[in-house]
XYZ file of C-alpha atoms in Angstrom:
714
model
C 14.157 39.513 -58.292
C 16.763 38.764 -60.854
C 16.969 35.292 -62.248
C 20.263 33.461 -61.585
C 22.161 32.752 -64.780
C 24.710 29.859 -64.848
C 27.915 30.393 -66.814
C 27.899 28.499 -70.165
C 30.798 26.256 -69.063
C 29.043 25.170 -65.876
C 25.811 24.439 -67.740
C 27.681 22.250 -70.226
C 29.327 20.316 -67.443
C 25.993 19.700 -65.737
C 24.465 18.367 -68.963
C 27.434 15.993 -69.381
C 27.063 14.701 -65.813
C 23.344 14.060 -66.340
C 24.049 12.169 -69.599
C 26.724 10.005 -67.977
C 24.411 9.213 -65.035
C 21.640 8.222 -67.425
C 24.018 5.985 -69.342
C 25.095 4.281 -66.097
C 21.466 3.621 -65.169
C 20.778 2.095 -68.602
C 23.823 -0.173 -68.334
C 22.847 -1.301 -64.843
C 19.302 -2.060 -65.994
C 20.614 -4.020 -68.951
C 22.910 -6.078 -66.741
C 20.163 -6.793 -64.212
C 17.862 -8.002 -66.983
C 20.508 -10.139 -68.664
C 21.378 -12.106 -65.534
C 19.523 -14.941 -63.910
C 18.242 -14.202 -60.410
C 21.436 -14.722 -58.436
C 20.396 -13.411 -55.045
C 20.807 -16.832 -53.443
C 23.233 -18.707 -55.728
C 26.021 -16.693 -57.256
C 27.039 -19.454 -59.645
C 23.814 -18.978 -61.604
C 24.998 -15.566 -62.789
C 27.439 -17.392 -65.044
C 24.703 -18.942 -67.181
C 24.907 -17.742 -70.755
C 21.243 -16.929 -71.278
C 19.681 -14.474 -73.668
C 16.994 -12.204 -72.279
C 13.638 -13.959 -72.670
C 11.958 -10.907 -74.178
C 14.691 -10.028 -76.656
C 12.968 -9.291 -79.936
C 16.326 -9.176 -81.701
C 16.873 -12.881 -81.092
C 13.590 -13.810 -82.717
C 14.198 -11.422 -85.585
C 17.647 -12.908 -86.108
C 16.052 -16.225 -86.982
C 14.375 -14.720 -89.985
C 10.950 -16.109 -89.218
C 11.858 -18.994 -86.959
C 14.280 -21.238 -88.855
C 16.508 -22.711 -86.119
C 19.071 -24.045 -88.584
C 19.813 -20.740 -90.248
C 21.256 -18.773 -87.328
C 23.839 -19.144 -84.637
C 24.347 -16.961 -81.577
C 27.994 -16.496 -80.586
C 29.282 -15.518 -77.174
C 32.816 -14.562 -76.192
C 33.943 -17.132 -73.646
C 36.372 -14.789 -71.921
C 33.626 -12.369 -70.845
C 31.522 -13.505 -67.848
C 28.346 -11.892 -69.141
C 29.057 -11.388 -72.800
C 26.707 -9.510 -75.066
C 25.070 -11.726 -77.637
C 25.074 -11.034 -81.319
C 23.662 -12.989 -84.231
C 25.171 -14.081 -87.503
C 23.867 -16.185 -90.345
C 25.145 -19.718 -90.690
C 24.212 -22.452 -93.135
C 23.561 -25.333 -90.735
C 23.367 -27.888 -93.540
C 27.036 -27.654 -94.498
C 29.418 -30.283 -93.180
C 31.378 -28.833 -90.344
C 34.384 -29.725 -88.221
C 34.701 -28.767 -84.560
C 34.492 -24.945 -84.422
C 37.733 -23.160 -83.702
C 36.090 -20.856 -81.157
C 33.384 -22.042 -78.732
C 29.938 -21.308 -80.061
C 26.758 -21.209 -78.067
C 23.237 -21.533 -79.378
C 20.891 -20.352 -76.615
C 18.368 -23.162 -76.242
C 15.510 -20.785 -75.555
C 15.955 -19.126 -78.944
C 16.229 -22.389 -80.828
C 13.507 -23.939 -78.693
C 11.113 -21.106 -79.344
C 11.472 -21.666 -83.072
C 10.981 -25.407 -82.567
C 7.828 -24.895 -80.545
C 6.330 -22.508 -83.052
C 7.003 -24.983 -85.869
C 5.722 -28.047 -84.024
C 2.600 -26.383 -82.641
C 1.612 -24.954 -86.014
C 2.154 -28.368 -87.599
C 0.046 -29.948 -84.883
C -2.775 -27.536 -85.553
C -2.584 -28.302 -89.266
C -3.134 -32.003 -88.764
C -5.569 -31.650 -85.845
C -3.623 -33.462 -83.139
C -5.814 -35.174 -80.532
C -6.543 -33.209 -77.351
C -4.992 -36.023 -75.297
C -1.538 -35.191 -76.649
C 0.899 -34.233 -73.884
C 4.176 -33.024 -75.415
C 7.330 -33.134 -73.316
C 10.673 -31.379 -73.541
C 13.659 -33.727 -73.635
C 16.378 -32.741 -71.160
C 19.644 -34.643 -71.480
C 22.106 -34.256 -68.620
C 25.696 -34.140 -69.833
C 29.222 -33.364 -68.661
C 32.380 -32.204 -70.399
C 34.937 -34.383 -72.168
C 35.146 -36.418 -75.367
C 33.513 -39.443 -73.688
C 30.303 -37.521 -73.030
C 30.615 -35.606 -76.279
C 30.271 -38.518 -78.691
C 27.491 -40.050 -76.596
C 25.630 -36.734 -76.645
C 25.870 -36.516 -80.419
C 24.520 -40.041 -80.870
C 21.678 -39.381 -78.417
C 20.716 -36.140 -80.157
C 20.807 -37.811 -83.574
C 18.338 -40.486 -82.478
C 16.139 -37.892 -80.768
C 15.867 -35.995 -84.058
C 15.217 -39.207 -85.958
C 12.370 -40.306 -83.677
C 10.916 -36.798 -83.583
C 10.818 -36.867 -87.372
C 9.385 -40.394 -87.539
C 6.815 -39.651 -84.841
C 5.261 -36.866 -86.856
C 3.734 -33.605 -85.716
C 1.398 -35.260 -83.225
C 3.882 -37.375 -81.294
C 4.600 -36.329 -77.721
C 8.242 -35.487 -78.483
C 8.851 -31.763 -78.150
C 12.007 -29.698 -77.924
C 15.452 -30.692 -76.715
C 17.975 -29.248 -74.280
C 21.386 -30.546 -73.356
C 21.827 -29.614 -69.697
C 25.578 -29.214 -69.887
C 27.548 -29.219 -66.628
C 30.950 -27.727 -67.388
C 33.639 -26.047 -65.264
C 32.564 -22.440 -64.676
C 29.735 -23.001 -67.188
C 32.124 -22.754 -70.128
C 30.831 -23.686 -73.583
C 32.258 -26.518 -75.669
C 32.424 -27.324 -79.363
C 28.909 -28.805 -79.463
C 27.039 -25.542 -78.880
C 26.303 -25.081 -82.559
C 25.141 -28.674 -83.023
C 22.999 -29.377 -79.937
C 20.633 -26.923 -78.159
C 22.420 -26.401 -74.857
C 21.902 -24.812 -71.468
C 25.177 -24.170 -69.672
C 25.300 -24.787 -65.936
C 28.255 -24.868 -63.576
C 29.934 -28.167 -62.829
C 30.662 -28.949 -59.209
C 34.204 -28.449 -57.990
C 36.206 -31.498 -57.011
C 36.649 -32.144 -53.320
C 34.465 -31.478 -50.274
C 32.665 -28.154 -50.015
C 29.169 -26.745 -50.361
C 29.440 -26.821 -54.179
C 31.761 -29.846 -54.540
C 31.156 -33.339 -55.890
C 32.637 -35.136 -52.829
C 34.539 -37.446 -55.157
C 31.372 -38.565 -56.995
C 31.003 -36.814 -60.346
C 27.426 -38.047 -60.824
C 26.413 -35.533 -58.131
C 26.379 -33.056 -61.013
C 23.084 -34.551 -62.164
C 20.964 -33.290 -59.230
C 23.125 -30.144 -59.048
C 22.381 -29.427 -62.697
C 18.671 -30.012 -62.069
C 18.743 -27.445 -59.246
C 20.311 -24.888 -61.567
C 17.878 -25.716 -64.366
C 14.671 -25.217 -62.383
C 15.908 -21.913 -60.907
C 16.425 -20.210 -64.278
C 14.127 -17.938 -66.273
C 14.733 -20.312 -69.164
C 13.032 -23.152 -67.281
C 10.135 -20.979 -66.176
C 9.422 -19.107 -69.385
C 11.153 -20.690 -72.358
C 10.319 -24.402 -72.096
C 6.856 -24.367 -73.633
C 6.006 -27.978 -72.789
C 4.390 -28.798 -69.440
C 6.309 -32.063 -69.118
C 9.963 -33.058 -69.216
C 11.627 -36.264 -70.323
C 14.926 -36.624 -68.467
C 17.505 -38.765 -70.242
C 21.263 -39.340 -70.174
C 23.943 -39.261 -72.839
C 23.976 -43.064 -73.184
C 20.273 -43.169 -74.026
C 19.178 -43.779 -77.617
C 15.527 -43.414 -78.591
C 14.122 -46.499 -80.300
C 10.634 -45.099 -80.850
C 8.710 -41.940 -79.892
C 7.840 -42.464 -76.215
C 4.208 -41.813 -75.323
C 3.753 -39.495 -72.353
C 1.894 -41.493 -69.700
C 2.826 -39.107 -66.874
C 0.328 -36.893 -65.072
C 0.772 -33.767 -62.987
C 0.706 -35.929 -59.851
C 2.426 -39.097 -61.042
C 5.672 -39.286 -63.055
C 6.727 -42.329 -65.066
C 10.044 -44.038 -64.362
C 11.864 -47.199 -65.344
C 11.777 -50.131 -62.926
C 15.402 -50.928 -62.009
C 16.047 -54.392 -60.582
C 18.695 -52.964 -58.261
C 16.466 -50.235 -56.773
C 14.286 -52.443 -54.562
C 13.863 -50.753 -51.188
C 12.973 -53.876 -49.206
C 16.065 -55.763 -50.380
C 17.600 -57.063 -47.125
C 20.934 -55.446 -47.952
C 19.382 -52.050 -48.682
C 16.391 -51.862 -46.344
C 18.221 -50.794 -43.144
C 19.811 -47.830 -44.911
C 16.688 -46.920 -46.871
C 14.676 -46.736 -43.630
C 17.112 -44.199 -42.172
C 16.433 -41.739 -44.995
C 12.688 -42.292 -45.295
C 10.256 -40.049 -43.484
C 8.506 -41.718 -40.510
C 5.452 -43.748 -41.414
C 6.439 -44.527 -45.007
C 6.603 -48.265 -45.747
C 9.393 -49.788 -47.794
C 6.855 -51.477 -50.034
C 5.617 -48.052 -51.178
C 9.031 -46.969 -52.486
C 9.000 -47.299 -56.273
C 12.057 -48.962 -57.836
C 12.860 -45.990 -60.071
C 15.589 -43.442 -60.577
C 15.770 -39.923 -62.012
C 16.355 -41.098 -65.559
C 14.666 -41.965 -67.805
C 11.836 -40.018 -66.232
C 8.682 -38.377 -67.568
C 7.732 -35.699 -65.069
C 5.694 -32.501 -64.907
C 7.726 -29.289 -64.779
C 6.125 -28.210 -61.517
C 7.000 -31.500 -59.880
C 10.662 -31.354 -60.947
C 10.879 -27.800 -59.630
C 9.600 -29.112 -56.317
C 11.927 -32.114 -56.325
C 15.250 -30.802 -57.571
C 16.620 -29.247 -54.394
C 15.483 -32.070 -52.012
C 17.054 -34.532 -54.479
C 20.342 -32.631 -54.358
C 20.342 -32.139 -50.598
C 19.492 -35.762 -49.794
C 22.170 -36.981 -52.217
C 24.769 -34.866 -50.410
C 23.520 -36.118 -47.050
C 23.861 -39.730 -48.224
C 27.297 -39.120 -49.706
C 28.531 -37.807 -46.357
C 27.083 -40.826 -44.555
C 29.627 -43.675 -44.521
C 27.064 -46.481 -44.459
C 24.857 -45.007 -47.184
C 27.884 -44.230 -49.347
C 29.088 -47.819 -49.030
C 25.716 -49.542 -49.510
C 24.293 -47.361 -52.294
C 27.607 -47.020 -54.150
C 27.393 -45.953 -57.786
C 23.599 -45.518 -57.655
C 23.645 -43.165 -54.651
C 22.212 -40.157 -56.472
C 19.453 -42.410 -57.841
C 18.498 -43.218 -54.273
C 18.727 -39.520 -53.511
C 16.030 -38.868 -56.097
C 14.000 -41.936 -55.195
C 13.731 -41.255 -51.464
C 13.400 -37.489 -51.840
C 10.412 -38.090 -54.108
C 8.830 -40.581 -51.703
C 9.338 -38.254 -48.743
C 7.377 -35.628 -50.688
C 4.522 -38.105 -51.123
C 5.242 -38.815 -54.786
C 4.488 -42.222 -56.306
C 5.494 -43.289 -59.817
C 4.068 -45.309 -62.643
C 6.769 -47.955 -62.998
C 7.371 -48.921 -66.624
C 9.478 -51.751 -68.026
C 8.967 -50.602 -71.600
C 10.378 -47.089 -71.241
C 13.907 -48.480 -71.641
C 16.006 -51.630 -71.970
C 19.401 -52.179 -70.330
C 21.099 -55.124 -72.081
C 24.245 -56.608 -70.617
C 26.490 -59.637 -71.012
C 25.246 -61.731 -73.920
C 22.348 -59.306 -74.420
C 18.608 -59.748 -74.805
C 16.030 -60.400 -77.497
C 13.384 -58.445 -75.583
C 13.600 -55.311 -77.712
C 10.223 -55.043 -79.431
C 8.339 -52.643 -77.151
C 11.135 -50.481 -75.735
C 11.416 -46.693 -75.965
C 15.042 -46.146 -74.918
C 18.194 -48.213 -75.380
C 20.390 -47.567 -72.318
C 23.894 -48.877 -72.996
C 25.232 -48.448 -69.477
C 26.420 -52.074 -69.507
C 28.621 -53.729 -72.098
C 28.070 -56.720 -74.378
C 30.620 -59.508 -74.029
C 30.335 -62.344 -76.541
C 32.824 -64.902 -77.867
C 35.335 -62.969 -79.945
C 33.345 -59.717 -79.728
C 32.863 -56.968 -77.175
C 31.123 -53.618 -77.294
C 31.232 -51.375 -74.253
C 31.107 -47.579 -74.151
C 34.101 -47.634 -71.789
C 36.231 -48.892 -74.671
C 35.959 -45.354 -76.072
C 36.409 -43.267 -72.934
C 39.041 -41.041 -74.547
C 38.217 -41.277 -78.235
C 35.373 -41.531 -80.719
C 34.135 -45.004 -81.706
C 34.457 -45.830 -85.421
C 31.605 -45.096 -87.780
C 31.567 -48.751 -88.901
C 31.405 -51.028 -85.868
C 32.318 -54.687 -86.413
C 29.207 -56.891 -86.370
C 28.499 -59.150 -83.396
C 28.804 -62.920 -83.787
C 26.233 -64.480 -86.035
C 22.821 -64.795 -84.395
C 23.752 -63.101 -81.156
C 20.981 -61.612 -79.062
C 19.155 -58.800 -80.849
C 20.411 -56.118 -78.497
C 23.996 -56.660 -79.674
C 23.083 -56.017 -83.301
C 20.834 -53.088 -82.350
C 23.484 -51.126 -80.452
C 26.015 -51.760 -83.184
C 23.573 -50.565 -85.848
C 22.416 -47.491 -83.890
C 25.965 -46.353 -83.184
C 27.030 -46.911 -86.775
C 23.981 -45.182 -88.252
C 24.475 -42.073 -86.120
C 28.237 -41.903 -86.655
C 27.862 -42.130 -90.429
C 25.178 -39.425 -90.489
C 26.817 -36.884 -88.169
C 29.112 -34.441 -90.036
C 32.699 -34.388 -88.864
C 32.676 -37.719 -87.023
C 36.300 -38.282 -86.127
C 36.859 -42.009 -86.670
C 35.951 -43.568 -89.996
C 36.655 -47.147 -91.097
C 35.396 -49.286 -94.004
C 32.169 -51.188 -93.466
C 31.418 -54.905 -93.602
C 28.668 -56.727 -95.477
C 26.924 -58.249 -92.478
C 23.782 -59.201 -94.423
C 25.748 -61.382 -96.828
C 27.554 -63.035 -93.945
C 24.239 -63.753 -92.223
C 22.707 -65.305 -95.332
C 25.729 -67.481 -96.020
C 26.240 -68.895 -92.537
C 22.787 -68.627 -90.936
C 21.654 -71.509 -88.700
C 18.429 -71.777 -90.687
C 20.382 -72.430 -93.862
C 22.397 -75.126 -92.103
C 19.289 -76.751 -90.675
C 17.274 -76.760 -93.901
C 20.246 -78.325 -95.685
C 19.512 -81.444 -93.643
C 16.890 -83.621 -95.378
C 13.465 -84.023 -93.837
C 11.873 -87.410 -93.277
C 9.659 -88.861 -95.959
C 6.040 -89.358 -95.025
C 4.609 -92.831 -94.531
C 7.851 -94.637 -93.745
C 9.645 -95.844 -90.631
C 11.220 -92.442 -90.090
C 7.798 -90.776 -89.966
C 6.917 -93.045 -87.026
C 10.141 -92.203 -85.172
C 10.175 -88.408 -85.519
C 9.751 -86.790 -82.139
C 10.485 -89.824 -79.958
C 12.560 -90.039 -76.816
C 14.070 -90.542 -74.458
C 14.914 -94.039 -75.603
C 16.439 -96.421 -73.080
C 19.715 -97.564 -74.597
C 22.456 -99.083 -72.540
C 23.573 -96.779 -69.777
C 22.631 -93.585 -71.585
C 20.267 -91.259 -69.827
C 18.435 -90.709 -73.088
C 18.478 -90.924 -76.867
C 16.178 -88.559 -78.808
C 15.194 -88.678 -82.489
C 14.047 -85.271 -83.760
C 12.870 -83.959 -87.117
C 15.355 -83.235 -89.912
C 17.391 -86.221 -88.804
C 18.776 -84.555 -85.658
C 19.564 -86.762 -82.685
C 20.531 -85.866 -79.143
C 22.346 -88.180 -76.734
C 22.467 -87.612 -72.986
C 25.272 -89.287 -71.047
C 24.566 -91.575 -68.102
C 23.973 -89.965 -64.729
C 26.391 -92.472 -63.226
C 27.691 -95.870 -64.200
C 30.591 -98.121 -63.426
C 33.500 -97.242 -65.666
C 31.796 -94.173 -67.076
C 32.319 -90.779 -65.502
C 29.281 -88.956 -64.167
C 28.691 -85.930 -66.371
C 26.174 -83.113 -66.617
C 23.469 -83.928 -69.151
C 23.295 -80.278 -70.139
C 26.990 -79.595 -70.638
C 28.126 -82.976 -71.934
C 25.332 -84.141 -74.224
C 26.192 -84.746 -77.882
C 24.371 -84.056 -81.139
C 24.182 -86.448 -84.058
C 22.184 -87.454 -87.110
C 19.845 -90.295 -87.972
C 18.263 -91.470 -91.214
C 16.113 -94.336 -92.402
C 17.962 -97.236 -93.993
C 16.866 -100.387 -95.797
C 14.958 -103.233 -94.182
C 13.533 -101.413 -91.175
C 16.836 -99.957 -90.016
C 18.066 -96.532 -88.957
C 21.637 -95.308 -89.341
C 22.636 -93.302 -86.269
C 25.820 -91.268 -86.395
C 27.125 -89.737 -83.180
C 30.625 -89.007 -81.870
C 32.057 -89.880 -85.266
C 30.707 -93.440 -85.038
C 27.852 -95.044 -86.970
C 25.400 -97.361 -85.223
C 22.721 -99.358 -87.023
C 19.415 -99.668 -85.173
C 17.240 -102.537 -86.434
C 13.481 -102.451 -85.727
C 11.792 -105.873 -85.848
C 8.338 -104.364 -86.484
C 8.467 -101.178 -88.596
C 4.706 -100.752 -88.026
C 5.309 -100.579 -84.265
C 8.951 -99.536 -83.982
C 9.246 -99.199 -80.224
C 12.230 -101.520 -79.683
C 15.479 -102.076 -81.564
C 18.657 -104.072 -81.604
C 21.928 -102.265 -82.285
C 25.288 -102.849 -83.868
C 28.344 -100.671 -84.289
C 29.621 -100.355 -87.835
C 33.362 -100.432 -88.495
C 35.551 -99.373 -91.380
C 36.246 -103.044 -92.203
C 32.557 -103.694 -92.761
C 32.253 -105.920 -89.719
C 29.710 -105.103 -87.053
C 29.816 -105.355 -83.282
C 26.719 -105.941 -81.202
C 25.612 -103.203 -78.874
C 22.884 -102.937 -76.253
C 19.231 -103.081 -77.395
C 16.943 -100.101 -76.924
C 13.304 -99.342 -76.213
C 11.082 -96.260 -76.199
C 10.363 -95.442 -72.573
C 7.446 -93.059 -73.160
C 4.271 -95.042 -73.779
C 2.351 -91.916 -74.840
C 4.672 -91.565 -77.822
C 3.947 -95.067 -79.148
C 1.511 -94.273 -81.931
C 1.187 -93.260 -85.548
C -0.514 -89.963 -84.676
C 1.761 -87.061 -83.793
C -0.772 -85.308 -81.552
C -3.813 -87.088 -80.047
C -5.757 -83.832 -79.608
C -5.136 -82.892 -83.223
C -5.254 -86.071 -85.350
C -5.247 -84.021 -88.552
C -1.976 -82.309 -87.643
C 0.435 -82.432 -90.571
C 3.896 -82.891 -89.063
C 6.349 -80.619 -90.803
C 9.989 -79.789 -90.346
C 11.100 -76.451 -88.969
C 12.364 -74.099 -91.598
C 10.739 -75.210 -94.838
C 7.159 -74.158 -94.193
C 7.371 -70.445 -94.805
C 4.905 -70.472 -97.684
C 5.362 -73.860 -99.372
C 3.332 -75.967 -96.965
C 4.270 -78.852 -94.714
C 3.789 -82.571 -94.684
C 2.989 -82.685 -98.383
C -0.174 -80.644 -97.892
C -1.041 -77.399 -99.578
C -0.902 -73.948 -98.083
C 1.178 -72.363 -95.370
C 2.101 -74.304 -92.269
C 1.215 -73.223 -88.785
C 3.982 -72.961 -86.235
C 2.534 -76.022 -84.489
C 3.099 -78.034 -87.660
C 6.651 -76.772 -87.950
C 7.479 -77.513 -84.325
C 6.018 -81.025 -84.315
C 8.844 -83.448 -83.559
C 11.514 -80.716 -83.471
C 14.388 -80.353 -81.057
C 16.610 -80.164 -79.173
C 15.792 -76.523 -78.501
C 17.595 -74.783 -75.664
C 15.428 -72.942 -73.164
C 17.531 -70.030 -71.870
C 20.577 -72.105 -72.835
C 19.382 -75.353 -71.215
C 18.582 -78.460 -73.291
C 16.784 -80.589 -74.318
C 13.479 -78.889 -75.004
C 11.527 -80.992 -77.492
C 8.055 -81.159 -79.052
C 7.503 -84.907 -78.984
C 4.949 -87.367 -80.287
C 1.740 -87.727 -78.331
C 1.701 -83.985 -77.579
C 4.364 -84.529 -74.939
C 6.820 -81.753 -74.144
C 10.282 -82.778 -72.968
C 12.062 -80.208 -70.802
C 14.980 -80.246 -68.348
C 12.390 -79.594 -65.625
C 10.122 -82.520 -66.388
C 7.504 -83.270 -69.003
C 4.620 -81.113 -70.142
C 2.282 -80.655 -73.081
C 2.367 -78.700 -76.322
C -0.104 -77.977 -79.084
C -2.532 -75.549 -80.651
C -5.186 -75.774 -77.945
C -5.403 -75.894 -74.173
C -8.188 -76.184 -71.626
C -10.134 -78.834 -73.551
C -10.138 -76.580 -76.589
C -11.297 -73.433 -74.785
C -8.141 -71.600 -75.851
C -6.826 -71.834 -79.420
C -3.368 -70.651 -80.465
C -2.986 -68.328 -83.471
C -1.248 -69.772 -86.512
C 2.069 -68.177 -85.477
C 1.946 -69.553 -81.917
C 2.390 -72.872 -80.167
C 1.371 -73.497 -76.572
C 3.958 -75.081 -74.278
C 2.846 -75.821 -70.726
C 5.122 -77.305 -68.062
C 6.201 -76.822 -64.449
C 2.727 -75.532 -63.546
C 3.044 -72.654 -66.002
C 1.491 -71.885 -69.373
C 3.636 -70.416 -72.141
C 3.049 -69.080 -75.640
C 5.931 -69.509 -78.090
C 6.483 -67.519 -81.274
C 9.323 -67.060 -83.740
C 11.573 -64.107 -82.933
C 14.190 -64.603 -85.634
C 13.640 -67.401 -88.115
C 17.015 -66.968 -89.791
C 18.791 -67.444 -86.469
C 16.434 -70.176 -85.213
C 15.392 -68.066 -82.249
C 12.021 -68.404 -80.548
C 10.479 -66.360 -77.759
C 8.273 -67.575 -74.932
C 5.897 -65.476 -72.835
C 4.614 -66.918 -69.567
C 0.879 -66.391 -69.242
C 0.672 -65.605 -65.528
C 3.207 -62.768 -65.407
C 4.450 -62.039 -68.932
C 7.985 -63.272 -68.228
C 9.928 -63.647 -71.470
C 12.492 -66.329 -72.289
C 14.408 -67.067 -75.492
C 14.704 -70.482 -77.111
C 17.583 -71.189 -79.461
C 18.679 -74.092 -81.606
C 22.237 -75.416 -81.227
C 24.687 -74.245 -83.867
C 27.672 -76.568 -83.928
C 31.156 -75.522 -84.950
C 31.535 -78.797 -86.842
C 29.034 -81.190 -88.395
C 26.248 -82.965 -86.615
C 27.388 -86.453 -85.673
C 31.071 -85.520 -85.534
C 33.330 -86.194 -82.591
C 32.289 -83.227 -80.421
C 34.905 -82.192 -77.862
C 33.980 -81.750 -74.219
C 30.969 -84.058 -74.513
C 30.163 -87.712 -73.996
C 32.284 -88.280 -77.109
C 35.465 -87.763 -75.074
C 37.532 -90.852 -74.264
C 35.058 -93.199 -75.922
C 32.419 -92.661 -73.220
C 29.572 -92.878 -75.730
C 30.500 -96.336 -76.990
C 31.197 -97.595 -73.483
C 27.704 -96.526 -72.447
C 26.005 -98.673 -75.133
C 28.064 -101.832 -74.833
C 25.986 -105.021 -74.600
C 24.685 -105.384 -71.062
């Protein structure tokens, strides 16, 4: 048989058809590999992700330097091809003119290679459990500047923590409309996910933009990036208003995540319990619901993958429930996470050190915290710092300092913001700085206190330091403290004298030893002379009021009401105690003796301290502690000497509780107390007056001559 021969033209056409078909197959395969699995959720196809196995991406980094390369994508193309170009990441840079996107898996892979090789070099312990930091973020300038500050402090703590800290890579989980990139792509490793639409639909926020947090988590865990490109087994979920204070240690396990204990997430709260029960699975007790939220959260990757969708679905269910929406309010999605986790049988390690959330006047409890969460604002006299002040603009790179000796948290947030803003290239708002250190040194309370002379040893004043309350006329109490400070409490009630609060209306003054067994007492702008008949046992006095003409007017006599204070020894359990004066014992010794003073020696006879703003709190003679809640004891020992305080600690026991007090900030005269039974912390401060001690203080017993009326001769 003869073989069939095709005409040359037909054969050419067939070869062209075959080539075109092959090209179509290649294109389809490329597209299928470049997309995230979108069989169930079409929005995921809009993620700008590089193919996990792309050798070209790794080669583009020139050996794994994440700062030397940027990957650019064309925003107008839904599934743009990626190409690489060199970029010097160290140069100062303004916002890019065109959106730029650095695929986090490419940058992350370089980070992991670097950190793991460094870990091997220094032989990191086998107990190390690195985590990947995932920061949820949304679009807009408000979230932008917070994100930049958060990323700056992440990098700082990663650097300070060294190769063996648990801090691993970083991803900004960026919810944006249609997963569009923003100007931060080149600065912060970012994973783009779709932001919910506004309104009410299957992929809408139902009028609550925070719903994007669980929605973003759902998108995250259903990507190839999550499954293959995050090398760490654990995640650390944070928010844009989180600043790392130290490298957090990973205390999570595969079965038990670690979360912060929120005071407003208590399931058995009477106002919350009825609603919580409705969304809990049958048989789960309220007492087993941990008071945590989804951030900050240390959690295993597998557990988040299991949790993300139930968290999202329960949050939507709650949002559509009128009662739950009203009761849970702005923390609804937190409850969505909380109860979804509990319904899956998950319990948390609840940590109070993983973050701090200062508010109002702030807190001094900053020493052992991992994260500073500035969700609340600071409001102090003449000074306010709240992130909402900068909702549409960048904060300045030099924040004004808080008032002198405010709570530590106020100074910390100001310093952390300022440090980051000054270090980040292209920060938009720049203003001149202020010399806060010089201001602190010049006007510090310690400087004002130490300017007041201390009592000489061996005289009348040495016998009177740390005595009170004295009975004097109708006054509730007169106290004589070290450094010549006096404190006068108004009468509780008396004919002709208005009843006033001893806390709000007490006055401060000065006292000093005079000639012939006398003491000059100056309070409310008036000088009184107290005459002690027996300077060796000065427990009673007669009083006169001095006048400008030199004449004197008799006033009521006084007597020391506390018998335990009537003695030459400051502390009966420590006869060798050398009474000092707070502030001048930091290396020069106290009481004329040699060597450094203990805190007990400094505190002896001092006051009036304010315990959480309430006065008087005084360390009196005889080892007696004066407090607004009754008397107690203070000293260097307790339990018949079975417990001895360190040199930097003084025991203060009252109201059936034992406390240990240490100096938090000597310059600002701030002490900190820790209650022994539960670790509760309280700050003690020393009053800083706007005027001089002994002056006519407004809004106190000084008003309308009440002080002098109270000590008229009975």
